[in-house]
């Protein structure tokens, strides 16, 4: 059994929260660069150029990439041989609050009906998976609201199958159009139960841009969806072009014989992800 | 596609010459308001109360900035998605607001209001909040301080880069997706 101190987890999480908001991950940056090279339309090139300039400026100026520094989302892989000295969810939430305060990040959470701001960006959304080993991996995503609002889930019939999935995902992105700050990254969760499919879709978004699902059949589905979405021609900021999405990620798991749960979680180009391993 | 430099308050003759796809470098004073502030502004109108800024000729920027670092007027300050303000926008245009700045599609009712009252919807680059903040030279909360990021701020902008997405003549710049919606 390995013991991990609350303070080490806290410090690690404060660090990734402050960094995620400012540094665009390398995989996203290089995908934007490649898109810029492939685009022929002036407006698409102009927008992609601005996004790269924005990423450079955020890294050097200390300003966040985007004013919407999002909901603090965490996916935790907790080794079965790890003992955490304290309540892991509370430690992560406390560290997230400190990171948002110290990092001058916007507090974007509120009561759903009165709309009163919670004042400290809490509560964090924390998913915990128990995995083999003695490591604790905490992956953080600062998830913006504009792209989250364009996400949808549904319960298809088994008969609708892959054709139904493809139709739903492509239609969703066509309807979303310019709203989620394209170029987007699209997370697709297939299977599980009504609650699990969206969590799979969000988990999918943590996989780096350009990295395919390890299952070759699912990898081929990702490529098929990406090509279909980019055929839409929505382009950067919806002004037309070849780059509507930078990537599509699918996570899949078994479901009930009566069901085909499906979730589409839309991520914007400002895909702010950072992890710490303890 | 022309480029214009405009200064607030905007006048009908400024707006009538703008066409979708034109670039505007905006100078002067603009006001921030997003979801919660729009609700309060419309509540004030319902109650015949005085609004925190003059609507005639005004430009409203849909933004909730991040906190300002030492020595800067404002943090990152890019646009938020505009459709959430669609239910309020026609009323504000009917009272003299000339333009809004945001990202994403507007409703048919907003497009009609732009034609009827001579208004324009400008797009700014979503997710370029650090870059856009460089064009903001001053910022001051003028109402609803309790709303935090959603408070109404008076901003002074210099050559703020905008794209005409919906003009006063009923046109829209967004690409139509290759899909039968
Ligand atoms: S959708 Fe993403 S990039 Fe666009 S404003 Fe929201 S968080 Fe920023």
Coordinates of C-alpha atoms and ligand atoms in Angstrom, one line a residue:
Chain A
X1 CA 0.0 0.0 0.0
X2 CA 1.4 3.4 -1.0
X3 CA 0.3 6.4 1.0
X4 CA -0.2 9.8 -0.7
X5 CA -0.4 13.0 1.4
X6 CA -3.3 15.4 0.9
X7 CA -0.9 18.3 0.5
X8 CA 0.9 16.6 -2.4
X9 CA -2.4 16.0 -4.2
X10 CA -3.5 19.6 -3.4
X11 CA -0.3 21.2 -4.8
X12 CA -0.4 19.0 -7.9
X13 CA -4.0 19.9 -8.7
X14 CA -3.5 23.6 -8.1
X15 CA -0.6 23.4 -10.5
X16 CA -2.5 21.7 -13.4
X17 CA -5.5 23.9 -12.9
X18 CA -3.4 27.1 -13.3
X19 CA -1.5 25.7 -16.3
X20 CA -4.4 24.2 -18.2
X21 CA -6.1 27.6 -18.5
X22 CA -3.0 29.2 -20.1
X23 CA -1.2 26.6 -22.2
X24 CA -2.8 25.1 -25.2
X25 CA -1.8 21.4 -25.3
X26 CA 0.8 20.6 -28.0
X27 CA -1.5 18.2 -29.8
X28 CA -4.2 20.8 -30.2
X29 CA -1.7 23.4 -31.3
X30 CA -0.2 21.2 -33.9
X31 CA -3.6 20.2 -35.2
X32 CA -4.5 23.9 -35.6
X33 CA -1.2 24.5 -37.5
X34 CA -1.9 21.6 -39.8
X35 CA -5.4 22.9 -40.4
X36 CA -4.0 26.3 -41.2
X37 CA -1.8 24.7 -43.9
X38 CA -4.7 22.8 -45.4
X39 CA -7.2 25.6 -45.5
X40 CA -7.6 27.7 -48.7
X41 CA -10.3 30.1 -47.5
X42 CA -9.1 33.4 -46.3
X43 CA -11.5 33.6 -43.4
X44 CA -10.5 30.1 -42.2
X45 CA -6.8 31.0 -42.4
X46 CA -7.4 34.3 -40.6
X47 CA -9.3 32.6 -37.7
X48 CA -6.8 29.8 -37.3
X49 CA -3.9 32.3 -37.3
X50 CA -5.6 34.3 -34.6
X51 CA -6.1 31.2 -32.5
X52 CA -2.4 30.3 -32.7
X53 CA -1.5 33.9 -31.9
X54 CA -3.9 33.8 -29.0
X55 CA -2.2 30.6 -27.7
X56 CA 1.2 32.3 -27.9
X57 CA 0.0 35.4 -26.1
X58 CA -1.7 33.4 -23.3
X59 CA 1.5 31.4 -22.7
X60 CA 3.7 34.6 -22.5
X61 CA 1.2 37.1 -20.9
X62 CA -0.2 34.9 -18.2
X63 CA -3.8 35.6 -19.4
X64 CA -6.1 32.6 -19.8
X65 CA -6.6 31.4 -23.4
X66 CA -10.3 32.0 -23.1
X67 CA -12.3 34.1 -20.6
X68 CA -14.5 31.1 -20.1
X69 CA -12.2 29.1 -17.9
X70 CA -15.0 26.6 -17.5
X71 CA -16.1 24.0 -15.0
X72 CA -13.3 22.1 -13.3
X73 CA -13.7 18.6 -14.6
X74 CA -11.4 15.8 -13.3
X75 CA -11.0 12.2 -14.3
X76 CA -9.0 10.3 -11.6
X77 CA -7.3 7.0 -12.0
X78 CA -6.8 5.7 -8.5
X79 CA -4.4 2.8 -8.1
X80 CA -5.9 0.0 -6.0
X81 CA -2.7 -0.1 -3.9
X82 CA -2.9 3.6 -3.1
X83 CA -4.1 5.0 0.2
X84 CA -5.1 8.7 0.1
X85 CA -4.6 10.6 3.3
X86 CA -7.9 12.4 3.3
X87 CA -11.1 12.7 1.1
X88 CA -9.9 12.7 -2.4
X89 CA -12.9 14.5 -3.9
X90 CA -12.7 17.2 -1.2
X91 CA -9.0 17.7 -1.8
X92 CA -9.4 18.1 -5.5
X93 CA -12.3 20.5 -5.1
X94 CA -10.3 22.6 -2.6
X95 CA -7.3 22.7 -4.9
X96 CA -9.5 23.6 -7.9
X97 CA -10.9 26.6 -5.9
X98 CA -7.4 27.7 -5.0
X99 CA -6.1 27.3 -8.6
X100 CA -9.0 29.4 -9.9
X101 CA -8.4 32.1 -7.4
X102 CA -4.6 32.3 -7.7
X103 CA -4.7 31.9 -11.4
X104 CA -7.2 34.8 -11.9
X105 CA -9.5 32.4 -13.6
X106 CA -13.2 33.2 -14.1
X107 CA -15.6 31.7 -11.6
X108 CA -18.4 30.4 -13.9
X109 CA -20.6 28.2 -11.7
X110 CA -24.0 29.3 -10.4
X111 CA -27.3 28.0 -8.9
X112 CA -29.2 26.6 -11.9
X113 CA -32.4 28.6 -11.2
X114 CA -31.5 31.7 -9.2
X115 CA -28.3 32.0 -11.3
X116 CA -26.4 33.2 -8.2
X117 CA -22.7 32.6 -8.7
X118 CA -21.2 30.1 -6.3
X119 CA -18.3 32.5 -6.0
X120 CA -15.4 30.1 -6.1
X121 CA -16.0 27.9 -9.2
X122 CA -17.0 25.0 -7.0
X123 CA -18.1 22.3 -7.1
X124 CA -15.6 20.5 -9.3
X125 CA -16.9 17.5 -11.3
X126 CA -14.8 14.5 -10.2
X127 CA -15.0 11.0 -11.8
X128 CA -12.9 8.3 -10.1
X129 CA -11.9 5.0 -11.6
X130 CA -10.0 2.4 -9.6
X131 CA -7.2 0.9 -11.7
X132 CA -4.4 -1.6 -10.9
X133 CA -1.2 -0.3 -9.4
X134 CA 0.1 2.2 -6.9
X135 CA -0.2 5.4 -8.8
X136 CA -2.7 8.3 -8.7
X137 CA -3.3 10.0 -12.0
X138 CA -5.5 13.1 -12.0
X139 CA -6.5 14.5 -15.4
X140 CA -8.1 17.9 -15.5
X141 CA -10.2 19.6 -18.1
X142 CA -11.4 23.2 -17.9
X143 CA -14.6 22.7 -19.8
X144 CA -16.2 25.7 -21.4
X145 CA -20.0 26.3 -21.5
X146 CA -20.4 27.3 -25.1
X147 CA -19.3 24.0 -26.5
X148 CA -20.9 22.0 -23.6
X149 CA -24.3 23.5 -24.5
X150 CA -24.0 22.0 -28.0
X151 CA -23.7 18.5 -26.5
X152 CA -26.6 16.0 -26.7
X153 CA -27.5 12.5 -25.6
X154 CA -30.2 10.1 -26.8
X155 CA -31.4 6.5 -26.5
X156 CA -31.4 5.0 -30.0
X157 CA -33.0 1.6 -30.8
X158 CA -30.6 -1.3 -31.5
X159 CA -32.0 -1.4 -35.0
X160 CA -30.7 2.1 -35.7
X161 CA -27.1 0.8 -35.2
X162 CA -24.1 2.6 -36.7
X163 CA -26.2 4.4 -39.4
X164 CA -28.3 5.9 -36.6
X165 CA -25.2 6.9 -34.6
X166 CA -23.6 8.5 -37.5
X167 CA -26.8 10.4 -38.5
X168 CA -27.2 11.7 -34.9
X169 CA -23.6 12.9 -34.5
X170 CA -23.4 14.6 -37.9
X171 CA -26.8 16.2 -37.6
X172 CA -25.8 17.5 -34.1
X173 CA -22.7 19.1 -35.5
X174 CA -24.6 20.6 -38.4
X175 CA -27.1 22.1 -36.0
X176 CA -24.4 23.4 -33.7
X177 CA -22.8 25.2 -36.6
X178 CA -20.7 28.2 -35.4
X179 CA -21.9 28.1 -31.8
X180 CA -19.4 25.8 -30.1
X181 CA -16.3 27.7 -31.4
X182 CA -15.2 25.4 -34.2
X183 CA -12.9 23.9 -35.0
X184 CA -14.2 21.5 -32.4
X185 CA -13.2 18.1 -31.0
X186 CA -16.1 15.7 -30.8
X187 CA -16.4 13.1 -28.0
X188 CA -18.8 10.3 -28.6
X189 CA -19.9 7.8 -26.0
X190 CA -21.7 4.7 -27.2
X191 CA -23.2 2.1 -24.9
X192 CA -23.4 1.8 -21.1
X193 CA -26.6 3.2 -19.5
X194 CA -28.3 6.5 -19.8
X195 CA -25.8 8.1 -17.3
X196 CA -22.7 6.3 -18.6
X197 CA -22.8 7.3 -22.3
X198 CA -22.2 11.0 -21.6
X199 CA -19.4 10.2 -19.2
X200 CA -17.8 8.0 -21.9
X201 CA -18.1 10.9 -24.3
X202 CA -16.3 13.3 -21.9
X203 CA -13.7 10.7 -21.1
X204 CA -13.0 10.4 -24.9
X205 CA -12.1 14.0 -25.1
X206 CA -9.1 13.5 -22.9
X207 CA -7.4 11.4 -25.6
X208 CA -4.9 13.6 -27.5
X209 CA -5.9 14.9 -30.9
X210 CA -4.7 12.6 -33.6
X211 CA -4.6 9.5 -31.4
X212 CA -7.0 6.8 -32.5
X213 CA -8.9 4.3 -30.4
X214 CA -6.8 1.2 -29.8
X215 CA -9.6 -0.9 -31.3
X216 CA -9.1 -0.8 -35.1
X217 CA -12.9 -1.0 -35.8
X218 CA -13.6 1.9 -33.5
X219 CA -10.7 3.8 -34.9
X220 CA -12.2 3.4 -38.4
X221 CA -15.5 4.8 -37.1
X222 CA -13.7 7.8 -35.6
X223 CA -12.2 8.5 -39.0
X224 CA -15.5 8.1 -40.8
X225 CA -17.3 10.5 -38.5
X226 CA -14.5 13.1 -38.7
X227 CA -14.6 13.0 -42.5
X228 CA -18.4 13.3 -42.5
X229 CA -18.3 16.3 -40.1
X230 CA -15.6 18.1 -42.1
X231 CA -17.7 17.6 -45.2
X232 CA -20.3 19.9 -43.6
X233 CA -18.1 22.9 -44.5
X234 CA -18.9 24.9 -41.4
X235 CA -15.2 25.7 -40.9
X236 CA -13.4 27.8 -38.2
X237 CA -15.9 30.0 -36.4
X238 CA -18.6 28.9 -38.8
X239 CA -17.3 31.0 -41.6
X240 CA -16.7 28.1 -44.0
X241 CA -13.7 25.9 -44.6
X242 CA -12.4 22.4 -44.4
X243 CA -11.8 22.4 -40.7
X244 CA -15.0 22.0 -38.8
X245 CA -13.6 19.5 -36.3
X246 CA -10.0 18.6 -35.4
X247 CA -10.8 15.1 -34.3
X248 CA -13.5 12.7 -33.2
X249 CA -13.0 10.4 -30.3
X250 CA -15.2 7.4 -29.5
X251 CA -15.4 5.4 -26.3
X252 CA -17.7 2.4 -26.3
X253 CA -18.9 -0.3 -23.8
X254 CA -21.6 -2.9 -23.7
X255 CA -25.2 -1.9 -23.1
X256 CA -28.6 -3.5 -22.4
X257 CA -30.0 -5.7 -25.2
X258 CA -32.9 -3.3 -25.5
X259 CA -30.8 -0.1 -25.7
X260 CA -28.3 1.9 -27.7
X261 CA -27.3 4.9 -25.5
X262 CA -25.4 7.6 -27.4
X263 CA -23.9 10.8 -26.2
X264 CA -22.0 13.6 -28.1
X265 CA -19.9 15.9 -26.0
X266 CA -18.6 18.8 -28.0
X267 CA -15.3 20.4 -27.1
X268 CA -14.1 23.7 -28.5
X269 CA -10.6 24.4 -30.0
X270 CA -9.7 25.7 -26.5
X271 CA -9.3 22.1 -25.3
X272 CA -7.6 22.8 -22.0
X273 CA -6.4 19.5 -20.5
X274 CA -3.5 18.8 -18.1
X275 CA -2.6 15.9 -15.9
X276 CA -0.5 15.1 -12.8
X277 CA 0.7 11.7 -11.7
X278 CA 1.6 11.0 -8.1
Chain B
X1 CA -15.4 42.9 -48.3
X2 CA -14.4 46.3 -47.0
X3 CA -12.7 47.3 -43.8
X4 CA -14.2 50.2 -41.9
X5 CA -13.1 52.0 -38.7
X6 CA -16.1 53.1 -36.7
X7 CA -16.5 55.0 -33.4
X8 CA -19.3 54.7 -30.9
X9 CA -22.1 55.8 -30.6
X10 CA -23.0 54.1 -33.9
X11 CA -25.4 55.9 -36.3
X12 CA -27.8 54.5 -38.8
X13 CA -25.7 55.8 -41.7
X14 CA -22.6 53.9 -40.3
X15 CA -24.6 50.7 -40.2
X16 CA -26.4 50.9 -43.5
X17 CA -23.2 50.8 -45.5
X18 CA -22.0 47.6 -43.7
X19 CA -22.4 44.3 -45.5
X20 CA -21.8 40.8 -44.3
X21 CA -18.2 39.8 -44.4
X22 CA -17.0 43.4 -43.9
X23 CA -14.4 43.9 -41.2
X24 CA -14.9 46.7 -38.6
X25 CA -12.3 48.1 -36.3
X26 CA -14.4 49.5 -33.5
X27 CA -13.4 52.4 -31.3
X28 CA -15.0 54.1 -28.3
X29 CA -17.3 52.8 -25.6
X30 CA -19.1 49.5 -25.5
X31 CA -21.0 47.8 -22.7
X32 CA -20.8 44.2 -21.6
X33 CA -23.9 42.2 -20.7
X34 CA -24.6 38.5 -20.9
X35 CA -27.4 36.2 -19.6
X36 CA -28.0 37.5 -16.1
X37 CA -27.4 41.2 -16.9
X38 CA -29.9 41.0 -19.8
X39 CA -32.5 39.7 -17.5
X40 CA -31.9 42.5 -15.1
X41 CA -31.9 45.2 -17.8
X42 CA -35.2 43.9 -19.1
X43 CA -36.6 43.8 -15.5
X44 CA -35.5 47.5 -15.2
X45 CA -37.4 48.3 -18.4
X46 CA -40.5 46.5 -17.1
X47 CA -40.3 48.6 -13.9
X48 CA -39.6 51.9 -15.7
X49 CA -36.3 52.2 -13.9
X50 CA -33.3 54.0 -15.3
X51 CA -30.9 51.8 -17.1
X52 CA -27.1 51.9 -16.2
X53 CA -26.2 53.1 -19.7
X54 CA -27.8 55.0 -22.6
X55 CA -29.3 52.5 -25.1
X56 CA -29.4 55.0 -28.0
X57 CA -26.5 54.1 -30.3
X58 CA -25.1 51.6 -27.9
X59 CA -23.0 48.5 -28.7
X60 CA -23.5 45.5 -26.3
X61 CA -20.7 43.0 -26.0
X62 CA -21.7 39.5 -24.9
X63 CA -18.8 38.7 -22.6
X64 CA -18.0 37.7 -19.1
X65 CA -14.3 38.6 -18.7
X66 CA -11.8 36.8 -16.5
X67 CA -10.3 38.8 -13.6
X68 CA -7.8 41.6 -14.5
X69 CA -4.2 40.9 -13.7
X70 CA -2.0 43.6 -12.1
X71 CA -1.5 46.5 -14.5
X72 CA -4.1 45.4 -17.1
X73 CA -7.7 46.8 -17.3
X74 CA -9.3 43.4 -17.9
X75 CA -8.5 39.7 -18.2
X76 CA -9.3 37.5 -21.2
X77 CA -12.4 38.9 -22.9
X78 CA -13.7 37.0 -25.9
X79 CA -17.3 36.7 -26.9
X80 CA -19.9 34.2 -25.5
X81 CA -22.5 32.4 -27.6
X82 CA -25.2 34.9 -28.6
X83 CA -28.4 32.8 -29.1
X84 CA -28.9 32.9 -25.3
X85 CA -29.6 36.7 -25.6
X86 CA -31.9 36.3 -28.6
X87 CA -35.0 36.6 -26.4
X88 CA -33.9 40.0 -25.2
X89 CA -32.2 41.5 -28.2
X90 CA -35.2 42.6 -30.3
X91 CA -36.5 44.7 -27.4
X92 CA -33.1 46.3 -26.9
X93 CA -32.8 47.1 -30.6
X94 CA -36.2 48.6 -30.6
X95 CA -35.0 51.0 -27.9
X96 CA -32.0 52.2 -29.8
X97 CA -29.2 49.6 -29.4
X98 CA -27.3 49.6 -32.7
X99 CA -25.2 46.5 -32.4
X100 CA -24.2 43.4 -30.4
X101 CA -21.0 41.5 -30.4
X102 CA -20.9 37.8 -29.9
X103 CA -20.4 34.5 -31.6
X104 CA -22.8 32.0 -33.2
X105 CA -26.1 32.1 -34.9
X106 CA -29.0 34.5 -34.1
X107 CA -32.7 33.8 -34.3
X108 CA -35.0 35.0 -37.1
X109 CA -36.6 37.5 -34.6
X110 CA -33.2 39.1 -34.1
X111 CA -32.4 39.2 -37.8
X112 CA -35.7 40.9 -38.4
X113 CA -35.1 43.4 -35.6
X114 CA -31.7 44.3 -37.2
X115 CA -33.5 45.1 -40.4
X116 CA -36.4 46.9 -38.8
X117 CA -34.4 49.1 -36.4
X118 CA -31.1 49.3 -38.5
X119 CA -28.8 47.2 -36.4
X120 CA -25.8 44.9 -37.0
X121 CA -24.6 41.7 -35.3
X122 CA -20.8 41.5 -35.2
X123 CA -18.8 38.3 -34.7
X124 CA -15.6 38.3 -32.7
X125 CA -13.3 35.3 -32.6
X126 CA -14.5 32.9 -29.9
X127 CA -11.8 31.5 -27.8
X128 CA -9.3 34.3 -28.6
X129 CA -10.0 36.0 -25.3
X130 CA -6.3 36.8 -24.5
X131 CA -5.8 38.4 -27.9
X132 CA -9.1 40.4 -28.0
X133 CA -8.3 41.8 -24.5
X134 CA -5.4 43.7 -26.0
X135 CA -7.8 46.0 -27.7
X136 CA -9.5 46.9 -24.5
X137 CA -7.9 50.0 -22.9
X138 CA -10.2 50.6 -20.0
X139 CA -12.9 48.7 -18.1
X140 CA -15.2 49.7 -15.2
X141 CA -18.1 47.9 -13.6
X142 CA -21.1 50.2 -13.8
X143 CA -23.9 47.9 -12.7
X144 CA -24.9 44.6 -11.0
X145 CA -21.5 44.1 -9.3
X146 CA -23.0 41.2 -7.4
X147 CA -23.1 39.2 -10.7
X148 CA -19.3 39.0 -10.7
X149 CA -18.2 38.0 -14.3
X150 CA -21.8 38.9 -15.5
X151 CA -21.7 42.5 -14.2
X152 CA -22.3 45.3 -16.7
X153 CA -18.9 46.8 -17.6
X154 CA -18.2 49.9 -19.6
X155 CA -15.2 49.2 -21.9
X156 CA -13.1 51.5 -23.9
X157 CA -11.9 49.7 -27.1
X158 CA -9.3 50.6 -29.6
X159 CA -9.5 49.0 -33.1
X160 CA -11.5 46.1 -31.7
X161 CA -11.6 43.6 -34.6
X162 CA -15.1 42.6 -35.7
X163 CA -16.8 40.8 -38.6
X164 CA -20.2 41.7 -39.8
X165 CA -22.2 38.5 -39.4
X166 CA -25.7 39.8 -39.8
X167 CA -26.2 43.2 -41.5
X168 CA -29.1 45.6 -41.5
X169 CA -30.2 44.3 -44.9
X170 CA -31.2 40.8 -43.9
X171 CA -28.0 38.9 -44.8
X172 CA -25.9 36.4 -42.9
X173 CA -22.3 35.5 -43.2
X174 CA -22.1 32.0 -41.7
X175 CA -21.5 29.1 -44.0
X176 CA -24.6 27.0 -44.6
X177 CA -23.7 23.4 -43.6
X178 CA -23.9 20.8 -46.3
X179 CA -26.7 19.1 -44.6
X180 CA -30.5 19.2 -44.9
X181 CA -31.6 20.6 -41.5
Ligands
LIG1 S1 -16.8 27.5 -26.5 FE1 -14.6 27.2 -25.7 S2 -13.4 28.6 -26.9 FE2 -15.5 29.2 -27.2 S3 -15.9 30.8 -25.6 FE3 -16.5 28.8 -24.8 S4 -14.7 28.0 -23.7 FE4 -14.0 29.7 -25.0

